[in-house]
Short mmCIF file of C-alpha atoms in Angstrom, two decimals:
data_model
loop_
_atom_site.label_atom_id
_atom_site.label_comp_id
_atom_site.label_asym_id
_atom_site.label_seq_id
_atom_site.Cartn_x
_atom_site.Cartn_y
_atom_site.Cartn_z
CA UNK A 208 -43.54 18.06 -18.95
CA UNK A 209 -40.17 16.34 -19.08
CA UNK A 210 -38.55 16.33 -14.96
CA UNK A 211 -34.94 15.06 -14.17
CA UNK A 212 -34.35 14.26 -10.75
CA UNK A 213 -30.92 13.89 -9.64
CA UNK A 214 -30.91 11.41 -6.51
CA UNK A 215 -28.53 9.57 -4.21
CA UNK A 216 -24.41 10.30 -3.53
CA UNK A 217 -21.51 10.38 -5.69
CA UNK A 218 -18.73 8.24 -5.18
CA UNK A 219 -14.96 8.42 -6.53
CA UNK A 220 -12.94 5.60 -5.96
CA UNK A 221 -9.61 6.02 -4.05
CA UNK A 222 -8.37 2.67 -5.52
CA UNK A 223 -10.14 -0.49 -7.19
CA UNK A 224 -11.64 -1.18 -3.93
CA UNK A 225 -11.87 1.79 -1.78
CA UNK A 226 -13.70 5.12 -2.53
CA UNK A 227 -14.63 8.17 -0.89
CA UNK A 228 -18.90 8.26 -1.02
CA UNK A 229 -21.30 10.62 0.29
CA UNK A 230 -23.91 8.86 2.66
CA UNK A 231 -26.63 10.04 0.96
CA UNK A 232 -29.99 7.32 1.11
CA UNK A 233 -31.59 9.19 -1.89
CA UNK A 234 -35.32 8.88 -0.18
CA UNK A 235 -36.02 12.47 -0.56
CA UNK A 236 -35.14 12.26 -4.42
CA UNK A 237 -37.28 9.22 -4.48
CA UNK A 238 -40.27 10.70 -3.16
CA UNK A 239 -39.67 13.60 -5.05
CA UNK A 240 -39.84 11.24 -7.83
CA UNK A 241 -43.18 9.56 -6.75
CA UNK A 242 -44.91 12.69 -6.49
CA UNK A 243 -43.98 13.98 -10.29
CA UNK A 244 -45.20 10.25 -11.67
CA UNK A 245 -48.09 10.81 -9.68
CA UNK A 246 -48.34 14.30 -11.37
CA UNK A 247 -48.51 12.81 -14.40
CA UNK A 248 -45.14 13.89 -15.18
CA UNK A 249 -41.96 12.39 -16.96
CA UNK A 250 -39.50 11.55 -14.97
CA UNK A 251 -35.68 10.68 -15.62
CA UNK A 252 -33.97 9.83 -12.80
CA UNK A 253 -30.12 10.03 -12.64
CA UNK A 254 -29.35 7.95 -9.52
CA UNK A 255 -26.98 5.26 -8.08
CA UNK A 256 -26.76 1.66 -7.53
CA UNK A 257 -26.95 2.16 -3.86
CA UNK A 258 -29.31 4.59 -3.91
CA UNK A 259 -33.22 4.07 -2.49
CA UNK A 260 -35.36 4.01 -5.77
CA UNK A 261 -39.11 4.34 -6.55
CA UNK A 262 -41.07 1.59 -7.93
CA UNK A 263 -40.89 0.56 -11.73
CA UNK A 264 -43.19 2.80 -14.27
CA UNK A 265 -44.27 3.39 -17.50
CA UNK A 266 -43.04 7.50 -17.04
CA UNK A 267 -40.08 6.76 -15.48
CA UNK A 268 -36.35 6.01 -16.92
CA UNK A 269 -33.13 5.52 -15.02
CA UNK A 270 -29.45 6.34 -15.53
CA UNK A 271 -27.05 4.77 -13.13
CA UNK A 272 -23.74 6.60 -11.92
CA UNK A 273 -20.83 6.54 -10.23
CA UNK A 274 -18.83 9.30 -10.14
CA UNK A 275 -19.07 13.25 -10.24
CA UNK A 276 -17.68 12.70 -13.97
CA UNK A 277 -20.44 10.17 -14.90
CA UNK A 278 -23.01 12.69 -13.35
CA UNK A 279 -21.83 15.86 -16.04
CA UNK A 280 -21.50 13.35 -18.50
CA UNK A 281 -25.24 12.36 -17.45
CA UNK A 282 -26.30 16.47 -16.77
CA UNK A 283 -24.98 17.65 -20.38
CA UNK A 284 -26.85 15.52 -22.09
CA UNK A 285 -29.96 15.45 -20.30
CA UNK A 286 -30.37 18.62 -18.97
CA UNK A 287 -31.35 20.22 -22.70
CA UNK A 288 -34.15 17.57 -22.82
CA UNK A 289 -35.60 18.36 -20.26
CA UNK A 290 -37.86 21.13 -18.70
CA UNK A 291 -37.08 21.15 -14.79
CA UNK A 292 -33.61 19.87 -13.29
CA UNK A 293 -34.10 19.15 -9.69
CA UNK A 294 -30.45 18.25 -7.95
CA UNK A 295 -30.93 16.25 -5.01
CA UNK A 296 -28.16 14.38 -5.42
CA UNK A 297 -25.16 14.65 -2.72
CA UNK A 298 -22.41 15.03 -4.93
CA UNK A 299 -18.74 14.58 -3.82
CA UNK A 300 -16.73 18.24 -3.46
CA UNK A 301 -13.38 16.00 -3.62
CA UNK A 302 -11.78 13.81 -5.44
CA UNK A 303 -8.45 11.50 -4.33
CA UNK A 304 -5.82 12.68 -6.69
CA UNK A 305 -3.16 10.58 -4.72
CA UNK A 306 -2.56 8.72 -1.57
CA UNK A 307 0.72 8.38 -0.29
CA UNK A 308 2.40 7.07 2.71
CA UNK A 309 3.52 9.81 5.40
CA UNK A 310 6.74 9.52 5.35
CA UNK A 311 7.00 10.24 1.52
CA UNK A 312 5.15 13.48 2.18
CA UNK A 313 7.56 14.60 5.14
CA UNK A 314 10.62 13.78 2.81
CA UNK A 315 9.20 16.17 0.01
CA UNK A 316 10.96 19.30 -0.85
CA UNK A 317 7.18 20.95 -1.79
CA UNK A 318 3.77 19.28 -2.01
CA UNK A 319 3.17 20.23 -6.00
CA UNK A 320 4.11 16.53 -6.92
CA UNK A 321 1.18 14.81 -5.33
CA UNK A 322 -1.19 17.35 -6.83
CA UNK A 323 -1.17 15.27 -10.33
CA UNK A 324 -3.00 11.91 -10.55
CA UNK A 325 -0.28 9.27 -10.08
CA UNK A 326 -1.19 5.43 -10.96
CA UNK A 327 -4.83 4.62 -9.74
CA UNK A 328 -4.78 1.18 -10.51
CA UNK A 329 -4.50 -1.75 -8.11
CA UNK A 330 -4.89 -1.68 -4.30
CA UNK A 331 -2.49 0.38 -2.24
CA UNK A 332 -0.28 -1.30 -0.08
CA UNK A 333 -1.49 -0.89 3.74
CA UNK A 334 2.26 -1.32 5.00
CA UNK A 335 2.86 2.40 6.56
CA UNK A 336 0.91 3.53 9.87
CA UNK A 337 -0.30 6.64 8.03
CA UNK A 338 -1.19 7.36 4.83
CA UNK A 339 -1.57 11.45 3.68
CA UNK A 340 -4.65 11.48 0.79
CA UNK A 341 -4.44 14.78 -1.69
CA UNK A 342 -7.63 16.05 -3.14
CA UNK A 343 -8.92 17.97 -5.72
CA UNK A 344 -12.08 20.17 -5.75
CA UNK A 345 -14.41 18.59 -8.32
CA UNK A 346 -16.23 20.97 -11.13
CA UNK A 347 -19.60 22.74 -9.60
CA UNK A 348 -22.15 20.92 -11.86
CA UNK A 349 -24.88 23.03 -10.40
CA UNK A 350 -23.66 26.47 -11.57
CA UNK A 351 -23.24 24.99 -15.65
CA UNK A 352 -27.02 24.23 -15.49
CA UNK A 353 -28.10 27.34 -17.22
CA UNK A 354 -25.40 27.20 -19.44
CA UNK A 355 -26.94 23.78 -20.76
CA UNK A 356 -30.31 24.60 -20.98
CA UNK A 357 -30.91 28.68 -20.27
CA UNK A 358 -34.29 27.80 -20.13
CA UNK A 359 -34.56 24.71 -17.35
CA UNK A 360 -36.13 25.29 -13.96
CA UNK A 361 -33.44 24.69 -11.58
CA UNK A 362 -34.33 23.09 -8.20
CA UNK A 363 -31.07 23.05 -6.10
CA UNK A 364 -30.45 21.93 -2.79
CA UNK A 365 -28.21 22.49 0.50
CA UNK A 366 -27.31 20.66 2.91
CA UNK A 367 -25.90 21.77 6.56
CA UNK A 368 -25.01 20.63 9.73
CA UNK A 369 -26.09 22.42 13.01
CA UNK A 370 -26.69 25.65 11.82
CA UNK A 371 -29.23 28.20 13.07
CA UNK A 372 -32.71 28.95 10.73
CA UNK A 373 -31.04 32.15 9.67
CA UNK A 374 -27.78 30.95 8.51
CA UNK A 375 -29.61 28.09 6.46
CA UNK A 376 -31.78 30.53 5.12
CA UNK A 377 -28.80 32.70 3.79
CA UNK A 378 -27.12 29.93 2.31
CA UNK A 379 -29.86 29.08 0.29
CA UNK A 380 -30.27 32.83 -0.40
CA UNK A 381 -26.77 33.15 -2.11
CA UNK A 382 -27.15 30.01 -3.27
CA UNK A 383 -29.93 30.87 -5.57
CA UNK A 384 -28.04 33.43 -7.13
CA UNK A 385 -25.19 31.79 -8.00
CA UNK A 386 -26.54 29.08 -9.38
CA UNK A 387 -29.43 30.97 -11.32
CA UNK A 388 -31.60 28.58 -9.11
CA UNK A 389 -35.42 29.11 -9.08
CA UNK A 390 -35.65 27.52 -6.16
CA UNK A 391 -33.58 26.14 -3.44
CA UNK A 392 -34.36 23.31 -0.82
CA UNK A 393 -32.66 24.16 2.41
CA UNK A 394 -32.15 21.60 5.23
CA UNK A 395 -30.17 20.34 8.41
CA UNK A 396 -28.92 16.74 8.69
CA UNK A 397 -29.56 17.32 12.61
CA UNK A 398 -33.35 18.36 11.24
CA UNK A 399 -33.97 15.15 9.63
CA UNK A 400 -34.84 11.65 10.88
CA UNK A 401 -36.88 8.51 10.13
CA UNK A 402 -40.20 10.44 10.15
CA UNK A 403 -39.49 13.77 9.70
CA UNK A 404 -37.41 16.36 7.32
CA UNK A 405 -37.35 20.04 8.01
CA UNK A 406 -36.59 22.35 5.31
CA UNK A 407 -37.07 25.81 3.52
CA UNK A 408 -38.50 26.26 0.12
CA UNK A 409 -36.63 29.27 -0.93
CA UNK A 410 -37.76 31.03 -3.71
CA UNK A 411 -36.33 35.21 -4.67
CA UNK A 412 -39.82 36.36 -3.53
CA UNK A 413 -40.91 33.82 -1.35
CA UNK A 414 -40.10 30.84 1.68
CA UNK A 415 -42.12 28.02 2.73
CA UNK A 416 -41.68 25.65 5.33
CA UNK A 417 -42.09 21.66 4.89
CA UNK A 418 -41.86 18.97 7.95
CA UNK A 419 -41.61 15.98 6.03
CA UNK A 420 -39.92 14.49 2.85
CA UNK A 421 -43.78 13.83 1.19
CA UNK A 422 -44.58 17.40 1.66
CA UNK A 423 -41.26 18.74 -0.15
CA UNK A 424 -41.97 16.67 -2.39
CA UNK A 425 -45.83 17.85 -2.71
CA UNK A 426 -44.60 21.88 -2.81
CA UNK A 427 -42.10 21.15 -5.21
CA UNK A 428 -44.49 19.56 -7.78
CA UNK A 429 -46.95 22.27 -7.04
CA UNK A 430 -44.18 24.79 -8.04
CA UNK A 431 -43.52 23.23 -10.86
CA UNK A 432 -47.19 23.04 -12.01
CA UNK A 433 -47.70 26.63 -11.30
CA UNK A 434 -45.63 28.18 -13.14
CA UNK A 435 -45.32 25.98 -15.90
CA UNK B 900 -22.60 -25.83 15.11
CA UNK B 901 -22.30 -21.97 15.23
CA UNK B 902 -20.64 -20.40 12.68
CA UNK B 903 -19.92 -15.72 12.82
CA UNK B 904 -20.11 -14.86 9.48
CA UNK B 905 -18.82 -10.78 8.57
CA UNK B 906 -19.74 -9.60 5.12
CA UNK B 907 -19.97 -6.36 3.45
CA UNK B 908 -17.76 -3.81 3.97
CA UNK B 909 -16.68 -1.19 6.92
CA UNK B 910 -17.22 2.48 6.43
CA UNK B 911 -14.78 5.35 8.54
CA UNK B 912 -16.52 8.51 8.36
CA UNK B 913 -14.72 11.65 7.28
CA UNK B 914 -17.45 14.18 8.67
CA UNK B 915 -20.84 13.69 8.95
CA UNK B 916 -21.85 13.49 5.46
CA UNK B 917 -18.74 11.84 3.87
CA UNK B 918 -17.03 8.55 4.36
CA UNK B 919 -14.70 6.22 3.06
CA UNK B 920 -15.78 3.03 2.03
CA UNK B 921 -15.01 -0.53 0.90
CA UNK B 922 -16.95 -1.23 -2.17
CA UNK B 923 -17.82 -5.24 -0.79
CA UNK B 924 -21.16 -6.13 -2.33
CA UNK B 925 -21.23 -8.66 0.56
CA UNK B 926 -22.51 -11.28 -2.10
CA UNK B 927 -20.28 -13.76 -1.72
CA UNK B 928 -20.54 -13.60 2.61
CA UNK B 929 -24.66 -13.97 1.70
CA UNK B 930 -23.67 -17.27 -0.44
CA UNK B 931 -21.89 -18.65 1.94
CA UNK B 932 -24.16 -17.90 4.60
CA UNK B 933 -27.28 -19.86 3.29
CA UNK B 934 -25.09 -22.68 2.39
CA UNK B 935 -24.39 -22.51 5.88
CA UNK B 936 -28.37 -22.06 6.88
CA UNK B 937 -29.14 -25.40 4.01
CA UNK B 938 -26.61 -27.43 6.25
CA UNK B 939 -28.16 -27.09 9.41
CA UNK B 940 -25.53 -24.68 11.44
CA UNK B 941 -26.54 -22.05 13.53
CA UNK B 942 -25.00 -18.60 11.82
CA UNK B 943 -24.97 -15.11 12.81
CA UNK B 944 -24.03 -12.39 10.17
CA UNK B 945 -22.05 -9.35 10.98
CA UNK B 946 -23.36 -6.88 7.83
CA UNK B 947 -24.09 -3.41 6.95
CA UNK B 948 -27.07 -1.60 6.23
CA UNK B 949 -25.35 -1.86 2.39
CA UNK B 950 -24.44 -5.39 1.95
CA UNK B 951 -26.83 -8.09 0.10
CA UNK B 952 -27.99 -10.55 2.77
CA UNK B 953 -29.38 -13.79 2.88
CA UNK B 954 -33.40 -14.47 3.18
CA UNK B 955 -34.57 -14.15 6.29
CA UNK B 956 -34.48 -17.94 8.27
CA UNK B 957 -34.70 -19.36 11.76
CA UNK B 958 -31.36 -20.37 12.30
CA UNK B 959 -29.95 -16.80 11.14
CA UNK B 960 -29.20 -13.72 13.52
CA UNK B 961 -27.88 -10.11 11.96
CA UNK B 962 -25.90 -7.64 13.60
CA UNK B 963 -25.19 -4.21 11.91
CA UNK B 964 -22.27 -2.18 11.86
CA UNK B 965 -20.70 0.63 10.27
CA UNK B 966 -17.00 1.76 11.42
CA UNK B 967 -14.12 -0.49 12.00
CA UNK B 968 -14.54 -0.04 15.65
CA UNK B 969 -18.06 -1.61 15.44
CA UNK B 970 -16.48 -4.52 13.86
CA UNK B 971 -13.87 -5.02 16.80
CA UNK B 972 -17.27 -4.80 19.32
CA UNK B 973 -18.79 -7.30 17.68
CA UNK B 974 -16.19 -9.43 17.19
CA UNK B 975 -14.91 -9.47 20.75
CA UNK B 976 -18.67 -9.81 22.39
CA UNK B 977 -19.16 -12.83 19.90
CA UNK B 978 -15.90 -14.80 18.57
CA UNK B 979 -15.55 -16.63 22.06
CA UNK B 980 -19.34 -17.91 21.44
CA UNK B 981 -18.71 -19.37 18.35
CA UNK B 982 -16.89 -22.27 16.92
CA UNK B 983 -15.99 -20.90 13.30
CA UNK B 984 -15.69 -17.40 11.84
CA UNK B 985 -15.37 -16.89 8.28
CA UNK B 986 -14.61 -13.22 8.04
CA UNK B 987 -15.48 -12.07 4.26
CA UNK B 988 -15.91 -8.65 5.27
CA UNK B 989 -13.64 -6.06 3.04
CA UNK B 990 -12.81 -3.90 6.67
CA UNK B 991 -10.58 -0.41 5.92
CA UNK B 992 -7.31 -0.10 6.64
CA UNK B 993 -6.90 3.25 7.12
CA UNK B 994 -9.48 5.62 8.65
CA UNK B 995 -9.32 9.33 8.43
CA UNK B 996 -7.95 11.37 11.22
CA UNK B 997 -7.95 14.78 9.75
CA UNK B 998 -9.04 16.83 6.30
CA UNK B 999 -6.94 20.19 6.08
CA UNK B 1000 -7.07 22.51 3.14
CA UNK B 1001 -3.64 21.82 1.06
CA UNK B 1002 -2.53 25.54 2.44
CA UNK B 1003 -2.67 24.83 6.50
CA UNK B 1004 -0.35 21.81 4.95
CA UNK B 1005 2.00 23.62 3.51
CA UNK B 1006 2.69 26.28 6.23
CA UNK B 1007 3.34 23.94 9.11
CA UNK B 1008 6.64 22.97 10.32
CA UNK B 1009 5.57 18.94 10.85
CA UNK B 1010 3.08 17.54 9.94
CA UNK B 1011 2.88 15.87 13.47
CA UNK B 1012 -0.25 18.02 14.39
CA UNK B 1013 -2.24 16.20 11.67
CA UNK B 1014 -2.04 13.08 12.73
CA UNK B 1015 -4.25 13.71 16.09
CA UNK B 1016 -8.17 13.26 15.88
CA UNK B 1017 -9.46 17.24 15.27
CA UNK B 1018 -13.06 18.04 15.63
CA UNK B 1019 -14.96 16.13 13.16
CA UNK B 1020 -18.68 17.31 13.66
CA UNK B 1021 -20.62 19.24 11.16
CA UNK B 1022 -19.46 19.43 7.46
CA UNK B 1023 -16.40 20.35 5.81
CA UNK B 1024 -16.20 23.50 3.93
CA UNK B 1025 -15.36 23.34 0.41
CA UNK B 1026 -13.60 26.53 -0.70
CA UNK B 1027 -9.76 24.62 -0.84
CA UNK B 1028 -8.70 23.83 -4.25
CA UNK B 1029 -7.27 21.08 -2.59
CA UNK B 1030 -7.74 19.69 0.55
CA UNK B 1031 -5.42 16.69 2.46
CA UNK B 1032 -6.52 14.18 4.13
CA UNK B 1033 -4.53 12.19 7.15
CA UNK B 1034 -5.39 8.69 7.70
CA UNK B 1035 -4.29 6.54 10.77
CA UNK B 1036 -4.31 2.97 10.22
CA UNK B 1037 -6.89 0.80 11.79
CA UNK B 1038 -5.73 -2.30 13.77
CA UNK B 1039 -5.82 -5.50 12.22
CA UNK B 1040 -8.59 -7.64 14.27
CA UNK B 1041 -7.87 -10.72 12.33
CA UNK B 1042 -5.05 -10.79 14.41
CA UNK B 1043 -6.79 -10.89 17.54
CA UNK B 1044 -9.71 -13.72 16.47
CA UNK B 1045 -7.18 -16.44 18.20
CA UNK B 1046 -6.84 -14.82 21.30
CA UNK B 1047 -10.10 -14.24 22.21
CA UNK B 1048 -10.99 -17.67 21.22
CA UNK B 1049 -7.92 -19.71 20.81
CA UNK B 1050 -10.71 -22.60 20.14
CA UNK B 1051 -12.25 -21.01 17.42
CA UNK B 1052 -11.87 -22.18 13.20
CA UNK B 1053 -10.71 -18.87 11.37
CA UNK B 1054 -11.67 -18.73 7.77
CA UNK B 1055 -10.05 -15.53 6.11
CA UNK B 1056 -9.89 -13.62 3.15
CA UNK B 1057 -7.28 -11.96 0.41
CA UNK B 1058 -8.40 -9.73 -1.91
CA UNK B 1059 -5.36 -8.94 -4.37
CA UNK B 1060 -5.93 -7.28 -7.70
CA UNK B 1061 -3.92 -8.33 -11.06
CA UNK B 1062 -1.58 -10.09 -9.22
CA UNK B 1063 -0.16 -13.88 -10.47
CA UNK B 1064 -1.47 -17.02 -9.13
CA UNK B 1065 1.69 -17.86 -7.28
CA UNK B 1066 1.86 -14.47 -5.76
CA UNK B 1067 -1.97 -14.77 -5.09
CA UNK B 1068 -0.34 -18.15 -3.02
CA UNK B 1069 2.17 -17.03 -1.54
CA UNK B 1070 0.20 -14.04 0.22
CA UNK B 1071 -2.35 -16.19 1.23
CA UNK B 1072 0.17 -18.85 2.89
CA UNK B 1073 1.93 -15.96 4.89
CA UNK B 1074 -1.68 -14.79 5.82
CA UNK B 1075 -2.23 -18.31 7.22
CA UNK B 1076 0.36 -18.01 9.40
CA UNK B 1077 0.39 -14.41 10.49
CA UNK B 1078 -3.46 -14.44 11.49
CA UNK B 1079 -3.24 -18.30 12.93
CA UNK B 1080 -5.95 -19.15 10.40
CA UNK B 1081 -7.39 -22.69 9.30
CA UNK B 1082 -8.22 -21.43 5.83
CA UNK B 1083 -7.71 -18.46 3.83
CA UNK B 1084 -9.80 -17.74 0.70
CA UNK B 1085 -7.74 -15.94 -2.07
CA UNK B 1086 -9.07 -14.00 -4.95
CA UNK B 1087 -7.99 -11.75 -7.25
CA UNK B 1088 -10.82 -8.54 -7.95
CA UNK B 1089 -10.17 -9.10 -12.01
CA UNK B 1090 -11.04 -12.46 -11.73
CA UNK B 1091 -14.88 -11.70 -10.22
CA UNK B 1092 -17.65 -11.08 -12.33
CA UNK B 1093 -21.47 -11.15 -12.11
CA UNK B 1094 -21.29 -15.26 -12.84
CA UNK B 1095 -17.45 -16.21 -11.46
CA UNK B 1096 -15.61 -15.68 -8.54
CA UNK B 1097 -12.20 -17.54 -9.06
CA UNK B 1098 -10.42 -18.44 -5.99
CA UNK B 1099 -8.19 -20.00 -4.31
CA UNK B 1100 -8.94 -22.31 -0.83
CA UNK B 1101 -5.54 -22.53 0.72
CA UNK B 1102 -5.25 -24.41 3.88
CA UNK B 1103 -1.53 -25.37 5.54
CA UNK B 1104 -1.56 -28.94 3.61
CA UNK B 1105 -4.05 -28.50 0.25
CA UNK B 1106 -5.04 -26.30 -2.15
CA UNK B 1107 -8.80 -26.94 -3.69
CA UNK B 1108 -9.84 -24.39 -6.28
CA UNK B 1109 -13.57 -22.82 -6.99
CA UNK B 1110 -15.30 -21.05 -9.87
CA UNK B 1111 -18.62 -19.55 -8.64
CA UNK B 1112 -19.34 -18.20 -5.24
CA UNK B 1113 -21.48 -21.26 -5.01
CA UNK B 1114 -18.62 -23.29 -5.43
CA UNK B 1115 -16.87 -21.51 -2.78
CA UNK B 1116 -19.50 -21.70 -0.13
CA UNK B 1117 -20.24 -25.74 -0.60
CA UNK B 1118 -16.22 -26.22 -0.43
CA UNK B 1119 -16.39 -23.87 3.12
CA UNK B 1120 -19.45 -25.76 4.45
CA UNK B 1121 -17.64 -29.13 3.80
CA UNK B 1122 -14.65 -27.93 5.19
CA UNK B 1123 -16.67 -26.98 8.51
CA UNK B 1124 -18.40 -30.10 8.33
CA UNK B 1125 -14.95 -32.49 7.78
CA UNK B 1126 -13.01 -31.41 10.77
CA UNK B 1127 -15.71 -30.65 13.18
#
C-alpha cells in the first residue's frame, strides 16, 4: 500500500525576499505519517523546508516544495502512483500578482492593469507609506485529484476559525462532495493547542470524533486498512 | 561586554492562518552570534520560532518574536542595556491592513476606507477571483536604536538584490548616516549561497570585505573588540 501525505504550508513569494506563507507547523501530517510507517505502509511525503518532519526511514521518501505550482507539479505525478492521497497540507488560496504603491492605484482609470503579473524580480522599493497587493485565486488542487487517479482514496481536510460543531460539520459535508473525498478531516484552529486537536472524521455514512493529533492519525490509518 | 543580536525574520499576519513573511534563514545572525559566545561577550538573541540558532551556551539568552511590533518591544525594553546591537534581522516593511475582494475595490469612491485596520479574526473566505490587499508601512526602528541608547554601537544591515557594487556602497553609506550607525553590513541576495555570503563591511572611514558568513562574524567580533 503506497500513501502520499501532503504536509506543511505553501508559500508564494511576493518578491525575492518576501512571500505570503500559510502558518501551518505540519505536526498533524507528521504524525499522520508516523502512524502509516508504523502500519507498515509506504509513505511519500510532499512537504516543506519549514515544515515539522518525521524521523528518517527505510518506507519513507520526501519531496520538498515551495509553492502551490510546485505542489500540482508534485500531485500530478504522484498521485497516479499511489493508492491513498491524504492533503494535509495548508495550501495558499492567493497568489501576489502585483504590488504597487497606493498612489498608482488611485491614479488608475480601472484596476484591469494590475491583474497581469508585472516584473517579480528584485526587491520592491519600500519608499511609499502604502502599498495596494493584487491577488489571484490559485487552482483547487484538491478537486483534480480524481481526475489524476479515479481510483485514489482521497483524505481532505478543512480548516476553520470559530465556528460552531454544526457549521464545521457542513463544511466538511459539501466538502466531500465536491472534491469526490472519501473522507474529510474537519477542525477549528481555536480547537487545537499544544496537547490537544479536536476534529471530525467525516465520512458519507459516518462521523467520528478524535481529541488529539495521534488519534487522527490512528482512525485515519484504520480507515485506510479497512477498506483497502 | 553585552552585545543584542536580532536574526531571522518578522512575520505580519494577514488573518489567522496567513502571513507575510521575510524569508531570513537567520544563519548568518546564528554565525555571528557564537563568534560572539567563542569571544567571551555576553549576547542575547532576538529570533523566531523559524530562524536557525546557535547551540545552546551559558553566556546566551533568546527572546522570541513574531510581528514587527514584537521587535519594537524588545528592542526598546533591551537596547538601553546593551552596549552593541547588530541587527541582522530581515524585519517587513509593510504589514497588511486590509484584504478586500477585487469587487468591494472597484465600487468605492476612495480607497481611503482601506487603509484603516478592519476586523482581522477568523479566516478569509476564498470565493474572489481576486482579492486586494492594503498594506501600511511599518516604522523603521533602526531609526530609533540611537535614541533610546545614544551610547549604544549599531551594527546594521542592507540586503539589495542584483544591484552593482558601487550602488551596493553608496546605499550602505547613506544608511550609515540616516540610522546613526557604526557599521553597516551590505550584501547583495545573488551573491549568497549555501558556502558564500559576499559582503561588504562599510564603516564612515574603511571598507573591509568578507566571503563566508564566518568571515563576516570574526571581522564583527574584532570590530567590537577594537573600539571597545
Amino acid at each position: 500500500m503506497k500513501i502520499l501525505i501532503t504536509t506543511g504550508g505553501t508559500s508564494e513569494p511576493i518578491d525575492q525576499v518576501r512571500a505570503i506563507t500559510n502558518q501551518s507547523t505540519g505536526r498533524l501530517g507528521s504524525a499522520i505519517a508516523q502512524a502509516c510507517l508504523e502500519a507498515g505502509f509506504e509513505v511519500t511525503l510532499i512537504t516543506t523546508e519549514q515544515a515539522s518532519k518525521p524521523p528518517a526511514h527505510p518506507l519513507l521518501q520526501q519531496i520538498l516544495i515551495k509553492t502551490t505550482q510546485d505542489l500540482e507539479s508534485a500531485l500530478q505525478s504522484q498521485v497516479p502512483q499511489h493508492q491513498v492521497l491524504i492533503h494535509s497540507m495548508a495550501v495558499s488560496d492567493y497568489r501576489p500578482v502585483q504590488m504597487v504603491p497606493l498612489e498608482k492605484v488611485q491614479e488608475a482609470k480601472n484596476l484591469q492593469a494590475f491583474l497581469e503579473p508585472a516584473q517579480k524580480d528584485g526587491k520592491l522599493s519600500s519608499a511609499a507609506d502604502h502599498q495596494v497587493m493584487f491577488l489571484e485565486k490559485t487552482p483547487k488542487l484538491i478537486q483534480q485529484v480524481k481526475d489524476w487517479n479515479p481510483q485514489i482514496r482521497l483524505i481532505g481536510f478543512k480548516l476553520l476559525v470559530s465556528v460552531s460543531p454544526e457549521e464545521l460539520l457542513a463544511v466538511a459535508c459539501a466538502s466531500l462532495t465536491k472534491n469526490r473525498a472519501d473522507l474529510i478531516v474537519a477542525n477549528d484552529l481555536t480547537q487545537i493547542d499544544q496537547n490537544h486537536h479536536q476534529a471530525y472524521l467525516v465520512e458519507p455514512d459516518r462521523v467520528q470524533e478524535a481529541q488529539t493529533k495521534a488519534e487522527i492519525a490512528q482512525k485515519l490509518v484504520n480507515f485506510i486498512r479497512k477498506e483497502s
